[in-house]
Short mmCIF file of C-alpha atoms in Angstrom, two decimals:
data_model
loop_
_atom_site.label_atom_id
_atom_site.label_comp_id
_atom_site.label_asym_id
_atom_site.label_seq_id
_atom_site.Cartn_x
_atom_site.Cartn_y
_atom_site.Cartn_z
CA MET A 1 -63.59 -22.07 -30.98
CA LYS A 2 -64.93 -21.64 -27.46
CA LEU A 3 -63.29 -19.23 -24.96
CA THR A 4 -61.56 -21.20 -22.22
CA PRO A 5 -59.32 -20.20 -19.34
CA LEU A 6 -56.21 -21.45 -21.12
CA ASN A 7 -56.98 -19.48 -24.23
CA ILE A 8 -57.28 -16.41 -21.91
CA ALA A 9 -54.02 -17.16 -20.25
CA LEU A 10 -52.36 -17.70 -23.72
CA ALA A 11 -53.55 -14.30 -24.84
CA VAL A 12 -52.24 -12.71 -21.69
CA VAL A 13 -48.95 -14.37 -22.00
CA ILE A 14 -48.58 -13.31 -25.63
CA ALA A 15 -49.56 -9.68 -24.81
CA TRP A 16 -47.15 -9.53 -22.07
CA PHE A 17 -44.36 -10.91 -24.29
CA VAL A 18 -45.11 -8.37 -27.03
CA THR A 19 -44.95 -5.48 -24.49
CA GLU A 20 -41.62 -6.62 -23.06
CA TRP A 21 -40.01 -7.43 -26.40
CA GLY A 22 -38.22 -4.05 -26.65
CA ASN A 23 -37.10 -3.86 -22.98
CA ASP A 24 -33.32 -4.21 -22.56
CA GLN A 25 -33.73 -5.95 -19.23
CA PHE A 26 -35.94 -8.61 -20.70
CA GLU A 27 -33.94 -11.68 -21.23
CA PHE A 28 -36.07 -14.49 -22.49
CA ALA A 29 -35.34 -17.15 -25.07
CA VAL A 30 -37.84 -17.19 -27.94
CA TRP A 31 -37.69 -21.07 -28.16
CA ARG A 32 -38.87 -21.14 -24.63
CA PHE A 33 -41.73 -18.87 -25.44
CA ILE A 34 -42.70 -20.88 -28.55
CA LEU A 35 -42.50 -24.10 -26.33
CA PHE A 36 -44.76 -22.60 -23.76
CA ILE A 37 -47.34 -21.63 -26.37
CA VAL A 38 -47.25 -25.14 -27.86
CA PHE A 39 -47.73 -26.52 -24.34
CA LEU A 40 -50.67 -24.37 -23.46
CA LEU A 41 -52.31 -25.09 -26.98
CA VAL A 42 -51.78 -28.93 -26.56
CA THR A 43 -53.10 -28.79 -22.92
CA ASP A 44 -56.12 -26.97 -24.08
CA ILE A 45 -56.87 -29.47 -26.72
CA VAL A 46 -56.39 -32.39 -24.44
CA PHE A 47 -58.73 -30.85 -21.92
CA ARG A 48 -61.36 -30.27 -24.65
CA LEU A 49 -61.06 -33.84 -25.77
CA LEU A 50 -61.37 -35.32 -22.32
CA VAL A 51 -64.04 -32.98 -20.84
CA LYS A 52 -67.21 -32.33 -22.94
CA ASP A 53 -69.16 -30.34 -20.24
CA MET A 54 -68.14 -26.64 -20.48
CA GLN A 55 -68.60 -25.96 -16.69
CA LYS A 56 -66.27 -29.03 -15.91
CA LEU A 57 -63.94 -27.83 -18.59
CA TRP A 58 -63.59 -24.32 -17.03
CA MET A 59 -63.08 -25.83 -13.52
CA GLY A 60 -60.51 -28.23 -14.72
CA GLU A 61 -58.48 -25.63 -16.58
CA ILE A 62 -58.66 -23.09 -13.86
CA GLY A 63 -57.51 -25.76 -11.49
CA PHE A 64 -54.58 -26.62 -13.92
CA ILE A 65 -53.63 -22.91 -14.23
CA LEU A 66 -53.66 -22.59 -10.36
CA VAL A 67 -51.73 -25.69 -9.68
CA THR A 68 -49.17 -25.02 -12.41
CA GLY A 69 -48.66 -21.32 -11.02
CA ILE A 70 -48.24 -22.49 -7.51
CA LEU A 71 -45.77 -25.05 -8.54
CA ALA A 72 -43.83 -22.47 -10.60
CA VAL A 73 -43.68 -20.27 -7.53
CA LEU A 74 -42.54 -23.04 -5.21
CA ILE A 75 -39.83 -24.08 -7.75
CA ARG A 76 -38.75 -20.52 -7.97
CA ILE A 77 -38.49 -20.14 -4.30
CA MET A 78 -36.35 -23.41 -3.69
#
C-alpha cells in the first residue's frame, strides 16, 4: 500500500480521535467517526482506481482535502 494524502489525513484524524476520547468536553458520535473513516477509505480507493500516475494522484487528493476543508469551514460559518 502506497502512502497518499488521504492515508495521512486518516492517520491524523484517528490519532486526534484517540487523544480526545477521554476528554469530558469531547462530544462526538462514534457512528459519525466510523462513517468518516469509511468515506476516506472509499475516496482513497476511488482515486487510486481513477488515477494511475502517483504525482497526479497526490495532486488530486491534496486538492480534494483542500476543497473539502474549505467547504466544511464555509458550512460551519453559515
